Short mmCIF file of C-alpha atoms in Angstrom, two decimals:
data_model
loop_
_atom_site.label_atom_id
_atom_site.label_comp_id
_atom_site.label_asym_id
_atom_site.label_seq_id
_atom_site.Cartn_x
_atom_site.Cartn_y
_atom_site.Cartn_z
CA MET A 60 -0.22 0.14 -0.11
CA SER A 61 1.00 3.43 -0.74
CA VAL A 62 2.11 5.23 2.27
CA ARG A 63 3.64 8.93 2.26
CA GLU A 64 4.37 10.34 5.67
CA LEU A 65 6.98 11.67 7.98
CA VAL A 66 7.33 10.21 11.01
CA VAL A 67 8.85 12.57 13.79
CA LEU A 68 11.26 10.91 16.37
CA GLY A 69 12.72 14.36 17.98
CA THR A 70 12.16 17.98 17.70
CA ALA A 71 14.97 19.41 20.04
CA SER A 72 17.81 21.68 19.49
CA GLN A 73 21.43 21.24 21.01
CA VAL A 74 20.06 19.49 23.58
CA PRO A 75 17.01 17.18 24.42
CA THR A 76 14.49 18.24 27.16
CA ARG A 77 11.77 16.44 29.32
CA HIS A 78 9.57 16.54 26.32
CA ARG A 79 11.55 16.43 23.31
CA ASN A 80 14.04 14.52 22.14
CA HIS A 81 17.39 15.16 19.84
CA ASN A 82 16.49 15.60 15.93
CA GLY A 83 15.13 12.29 13.96
CA TYR A 84 12.73 12.24 11.22
CA LEU A 85 11.63 9.11 8.70
CA LEU A 86 10.03 10.12 6.01
CA ARG A 87 7.94 6.79 4.85
CA TRP A 88 7.82 7.25 0.79
CA ASP A 89 5.72 4.24 -0.58
CA GLY A 90 8.00 1.35 -0.43
CA GLU A 91 11.05 3.32 1.16
CA GLY A 92 12.42 4.86 4.41
CA ILE A 93 14.68 8.10 4.65
CA LEU A 94 16.07 8.74 8.09
CA PHE A 95 16.98 12.23 8.26
CA ASP A 96 19.57 13.96 11.02
CA PRO A 97 19.51 10.63 13.72
CA GLY A 98 20.47 12.59 17.17
CA GLU A 99 21.21 11.13 19.93
CA GLY A 100 18.25 8.76 21.22
CA THR A 101 16.89 8.20 17.72
CA GLN A 102 16.82 4.27 18.11
CA ARG A 103 14.80 4.37 21.24
CA GLN A 104 12.63 7.03 19.85
CA MET A 105 12.21 4.57 16.78
CA LEU A 106 11.14 1.82 19.16
CA ARG A 107 8.66 4.06 20.70
CA ALA A 108 6.93 5.15 17.08
CA GLY A 109 7.00 1.65 15.86
CA VAL A 110 9.96 2.07 13.02
CA ALA A 111 12.03 -0.57 12.53
CA ALA A 112 15.52 -1.05 11.34
CA HIS A 113 14.13 -2.83 8.29
CA ASP A 114 12.36 0.14 7.40
CA ILE A 115 15.61 2.47 6.65
CA ASN A 116 16.48 2.29 3.24
CA ARG A 117 18.36 5.50 2.90
CA ILE A 118 19.99 7.85 6.00
CA CYS A 119 20.65 11.48 5.07
CA VAL A 120 22.75 13.94 7.41
CA THR A 121 22.76 17.60 6.97
CA HIS A 122 25.79 18.15 8.70
CA PHE A 123 27.82 17.22 12.23
CA HIS A 124 26.88 18.93 15.00
CA GLY A 125 25.76 16.20 17.93
CA ASP A 126 22.06 16.87 17.75
CA HIS A 127 21.78 16.08 14.29
CA SER A 128 24.06 12.96 14.10
CA LEU A 129 25.00 11.24 17.42
CA GLY A 130 22.47 8.90 17.05
CA LEU A 131 24.46 7.36 14.06
CA ALA A 132 26.24 5.15 15.96
CA GLY A 133 23.10 3.03 17.41
CA VAL A 134 21.54 3.30 14.28
CA ILE A 135 23.58 1.74 12.31
CA GLN A 136 24.67 -0.88 14.80
CA ARG A 137 20.90 -1.59 14.60
CA ILE A 138 20.72 -1.96 11.07
CA ASN A 139 23.44 -4.55 11.18
CA LEU A 140 22.12 -6.20 14.71
CA ASP A 141 18.57 -6.61 12.56
CA ARG A 142 20.32 -8.08 9.45
CA VAL A 143 18.21 -5.92 7.32
CA PRO A 144 18.10 -7.52 3.83
CA HIS A 145 18.74 -4.59 2.01
CA GLU A 146 21.53 -1.93 1.18
CA VAL A 147 21.08 1.09 2.61
CA ALA A 148 22.74 4.46 1.75
CA ALA A 149 24.25 7.33 3.56
CA HIS A 150 24.90 10.53 2.44
CA TYR A 151 26.38 13.34 4.41
CA PRO A 152 28.83 16.64 3.77
CA ALA A 153 31.99 15.07 2.43
CA SER A 154 33.95 17.69 4.77
CA GLY A 155 32.42 15.47 7.68
CA GLN A 156 33.56 12.30 6.46
CA ARG A 157 36.12 11.87 9.64
CA PHE A 158 33.08 11.91 11.96
CA PHE A 159 30.83 9.91 9.78
CA ASP A 160 34.00 7.26 9.96
CA ARG A 161 34.24 7.87 13.78
CA LEU A 162 30.26 7.39 14.57
CA ARG A 163 30.21 4.17 12.02
CA TYR A 164 32.76 2.74 14.15
CA ALA A 165 32.24 3.62 17.32
CA THR A 166 32.58 0.47 19.29
CA ALA A 167 33.14 -3.21 18.00
CA TYR A 168 29.97 -4.84 16.15
CA ARG A 169 29.65 -7.28 13.27
CA GLU A 170 28.92 -5.83 9.82
CA THR A 171 26.14 -7.85 7.93
CA VAL A 172 24.73 -4.92 5.71
CA ARG A 173 26.28 -3.06 3.12
CA LEU A 174 25.91 0.42 3.86
CA SER A 175 26.99 2.74 1.03
CA GLN A 176 28.66 5.84 1.58
CA ALA A 177 27.55 8.71 -0.62
CA PRO A 178 29.29 11.69 0.65
CA VAL A 179 27.65 15.29 -0.69
CA ALA A 180 30.38 17.92 -1.85
CA ALA A 181 28.44 20.12 -4.03
CA ASP A 182 24.86 21.32 -4.93
CA GLY A 183 23.02 19.07 -7.15
CA VAL A 184 21.04 15.20 -7.57
CA LEU A 185 22.58 12.71 -5.75
CA VAL A 186 20.60 9.85 -7.00
CA ALA A 187 17.77 9.50 -9.62
CA THR A 188 15.34 6.52 -9.26
CA ALA A 189 12.15 5.57 -11.04
CA PRO A 190 9.67 6.62 -7.56
CA TYR A 191 12.04 10.01 -6.83
CA SER A 192 15.39 12.02 -7.47
CA LEU A 193 16.95 13.43 -4.36
CA GLU A 194 19.22 16.29 -4.81
CA ALA A 195 20.88 18.73 -2.25
CA ARG A 196 21.77 22.28 -1.38
CA ARG A 197 24.36 24.13 0.27
CA LEU A 198 22.92 26.11 3.81
CA SER A 199 24.36 28.62 5.36
CA HIS A 200 25.67 27.52 8.89
CA PRO A 201 28.96 27.54 11.08
CA VAL A 202 29.94 24.28 9.51
CA GLU A 203 28.88 22.72 6.10
CA SER A 204 25.22 22.07 6.02
CA TYR A 205 23.12 20.80 2.82
CA GLY A 206 19.05 20.43 2.82
CA TYR A 207 17.80 17.64 0.97
CA LYS A 208 14.89 17.66 -1.68
CA LEU A 209 12.74 14.64 -2.91
CA VAL A 210 11.43 15.06 -6.19
CA GLU A 211 8.70 12.49 -7.63
CA PRO A 212 8.69 12.80 -11.44
CA ASP A 213 5.72 14.47 -13.36
CA GLY A 214 3.06 11.63 -14.08
CA ARG A 215 -0.28 11.38 -16.14
CA ARG A 216 -3.59 11.55 -14.98
CA MET A 217 -6.18 9.89 -17.62
CA LEU A 218 -9.32 11.91 -18.09
CA PRO A 219 -12.82 9.44 -18.45
CA GLU A 220 -14.71 11.95 -19.87
CA ARG A 221 -11.96 12.73 -23.01
CA LEU A 222 -11.17 8.60 -23.15
CA ALA A 223 -15.17 8.26 -23.65
CA GLU A 224 -15.17 10.69 -26.27
CA HIS A 225 -12.81 8.83 -28.28
CA GLY A 226 -14.06 5.31 -27.35
CA ILE A 227 -11.00 4.00 -25.08
CA ALA A 228 -11.59 1.76 -22.30
CA GLY A 229 -10.17 -1.38 -20.38
CA PRO A 230 -6.87 -2.94 -21.64
CA GLU A 231 -6.69 -0.16 -24.36
CA VAL A 232 -6.40 2.72 -21.53
CA GLY A 233 -3.16 0.68 -20.29
CA ARG A 234 -1.94 -0.04 -24.46
CA LEU A 235 -2.48 4.01 -24.89
CA GLN A 236 -0.17 4.77 -21.66
CA ARG A 237 2.42 2.00 -22.62
CA GLU A 238 2.62 3.08 -26.32
CA GLY A 239 1.83 6.72 -25.98
CA GLU A 240 -0.71 6.50 -29.13
CA LEU A 241 -3.44 4.43 -30.10
CA ARG A 242 -5.85 4.87 -33.10
CA GLY A 243 -4.84 8.42 -33.85
CA VAL A 244 -5.10 9.41 -30.15
CA THR A 245 -2.30 10.47 -28.07
CA LEU A 246 -1.84 10.61 -24.23
CA ASP A 247 -1.94 14.50 -24.62
CA ASP A 248 -5.52 14.01 -25.93
CA VAL A 249 -7.11 12.32 -23.21
CA SER A 250 -4.59 13.06 -20.10
CA GLU A 251 -3.12 16.06 -18.46
CA VAL A 252 0.46 16.16 -16.50
CA ARG A 253 0.20 15.26 -12.95
CA ARG A 254 2.63 16.91 -11.20
CA GLY A 255 5.37 14.85 -9.09
CA GLN A 256 4.94 15.45 -5.48
CA ARG A 257 8.00 17.35 -3.90
CA PHE A 258 9.16 17.03 0.01
CA ALA A 259 12.43 19.48 1.54
CA PHE A 260 13.99 18.93 4.53
CA VAL A 261 15.96 21.95 5.67
CA MET A 262 17.70 22.27 9.11
CA ASP A 263 20.18 24.31 10.87
CA THR A 264 20.77 27.45 8.45
CA ARG A 265 20.34 31.28 7.82
CA LEU A 266 18.03 32.23 5.51
CA CYS A 267 20.19 31.67 2.08
CA ASP A 268 19.64 30.97 -1.70
CA GLY A 269 19.83 27.00 -0.78
CA VAL A 270 16.45 27.62 1.36
CA HIS A 271 14.08 29.11 -1.13
CA ALA A 272 15.66 26.38 -3.69
CA LEU A 273 14.72 23.55 -1.50
CA ALA A 274 11.62 25.17 -0.66
CA GLU A 275 10.08 26.24 -3.85
CA GLY A 276 6.97 24.15 -4.85
CA CYS A 277 7.12 21.87 -1.82
CA ASP A 278 3.72 19.59 -0.68
CA MET A 279 5.64 19.61 2.20
CA LEU A 280 8.52 21.84 3.52
CA VAL A 281 10.12 20.12 7.22
CA ILE A 282 12.38 23.18 8.17
CA GLU A 283 14.17 24.52 11.37
CA SER A 284 12.84 27.26 13.49
CA THR A 285 14.94 27.16 16.47
CA PHE A 286 14.21 30.87 17.28
CA LEU A 287 11.07 33.16 17.80
CA ASP A 288 11.18 36.30 15.85
CA GLU A 289 12.13 38.60 18.75
CA ASP A 290 15.51 36.82 18.76
CA VAL A 291 16.81 37.42 15.25
CA ARG A 292 19.78 38.54 16.05
CA LEU A 293 20.48 35.28 17.87
CA ALA A 294 19.56 33.47 14.81
CA ALA A 295 21.86 35.40 12.54
CA GLU A 296 25.04 35.01 14.71
CA HIS A 297 24.28 31.30 15.33
CA GLY A 298 23.36 30.29 11.62
CA HIS A 299 19.55 29.37 12.43
CA LEU A 300 16.09 30.87 11.24
CA THR A 301 13.02 32.13 13.25
CA ALA A 302 9.62 30.97 12.86
CA GLY A 303 8.58 34.14 10.84
CA GLN A 304 11.57 33.65 8.45
CA ALA A 305 10.91 29.29 7.98
CA ALA A 306 7.03 30.83 7.50
CA ALA A 307 8.08 33.66 4.85
CA ALA A 308 10.09 31.29 2.85
CA ALA A 309 7.86 28.90 2.86
CA ARG A 310 4.79 31.43 2.32
CA ASP A 311 7.02 32.51 -1.08
CA ALA A 312 7.88 28.99 -2.52
CA ARG A 313 4.45 28.22 -1.92
CA VAL A 314 4.48 25.38 -0.01
CA ARG A 315 1.12 23.61 0.93
CA HIS A 316 2.42 22.03 4.27
CA LEU A 317 4.81 23.53 6.20
CA VAL A 318 6.44 21.68 9.10
CA LEU A 319 8.31 24.13 11.85
CA THR A 320 10.67 21.88 14.33
CA HIS A 321 14.06 22.00 15.97
CA PHE A 322 13.18 24.30 19.30
CA SER A 323 15.29 25.68 21.11
CA GLN A 324 14.83 25.00 24.74
CA ARG A 325 14.28 28.46 26.09
CA TYR A 326 10.56 28.60 24.64
CA SER A 327 8.16 26.65 26.79
CA ASP A 328 4.81 27.36 24.67
CA PRO A 329 5.23 25.53 20.99
CA GLU A 330 2.08 27.62 19.86
CA GLU A 331 4.23 30.90 19.55
CA PHE A 332 5.67 29.33 16.55
CA ALA A 333 2.41 28.90 14.94
CA SER A 334 1.21 32.02 15.72
CA GLN A 335 4.58 33.91 14.35
CA ALA A 336 4.23 32.05 11.46
CA ARG A 337 0.79 32.84 10.44
CA ALA A 338 1.75 36.68 10.76
CA ALA A 339 4.27 36.23 8.57
CA GLY A 340 1.63 35.62 5.88
CA PHE A 341 1.37 31.63 5.66
CA ASP A 342 -1.91 30.65 5.11
CA GLY A 343 -1.34 26.78 3.79
CA GLU A 344 -1.53 23.92 6.03
CA LEU A 345 0.83 24.24 9.16
CA THR A 346 2.60 21.37 11.52
CA VAL A 347 4.55 22.76 14.88
CA ALA A 348 6.06 19.33 15.14
CA ARG A 349 5.89 17.20 18.29
CA ASP A 350 7.73 13.86 19.27
CA LEU A 351 6.22 10.68 17.97
CA THR A 352 3.65 12.15 15.56
CA ARG A 353 2.73 11.12 11.92
CA ILE A 354 2.26 13.84 9.28
CA PRO A 355 0.50 12.44 6.10
CA VAL A 356 2.36 14.57 3.26
CA PRO A 357 -0.69 16.55 1.52
CA LYS A 358 -2.37 14.40 -1.58
CA ARG A 359 -1.88 15.28 -5.00
CA VAL A 360 -4.05 18.20 -6.17
#
């Protein structure tokens, strides 16, 4: 069954709190699972959220600050302990190779699974598969950081009324889809473009070209909003976004569902982030992320 949803494992920035674990996000995309930024405690949060090691096909790390990567050691060892039957790919900034190596081999264990390493050294498409392409964009943070965007190829939506007009039904529809033409009728005559879905994951960064490129046209944007707007100077100093900045970027990019996350421990009321996002003019679907929640990717329009 086709399932597209974000499983939130942790939402805290820098340090965990009583109610927020370090970062961790699993995107279920049909039959695949992409784990983003596994911070400390991710393995336990997976257990609590009903996520198995077998669900992970790809790991994407934005940068090597601890709240985004310290869980790698446990996750990788669990993948091997559970003898995940498929290869798992790992993407991370190439400048952090030494950190990835240290985390991968933090302690002794038996390697039973092939973990392919595909470090990111520049903007561009990292992998192109039939279900989606995965691209990376450089962000603006004190250490090298990349955001990720998943793009589904455009498809076709068949129009029943036009099929009926041309007398095409049953197995002939499939033949037309495969061959592109049937008795002089083309796909353009009886269908329209169905835009592929887009998902972006943007963590620690100031506003920059990479943020806007990743957010553009997304059905779901998961983005850090470490600070509230009154602390915009702190955000810029430490390489982060405010709730208003994140929401304005989503507004300008025509994002359908905005997910705010990565909150500083200095704030106790998460609804302030939602209020400031609305004040910035974002009028789409909005979620202030909470640990161990599931957020469906919006259905195609």
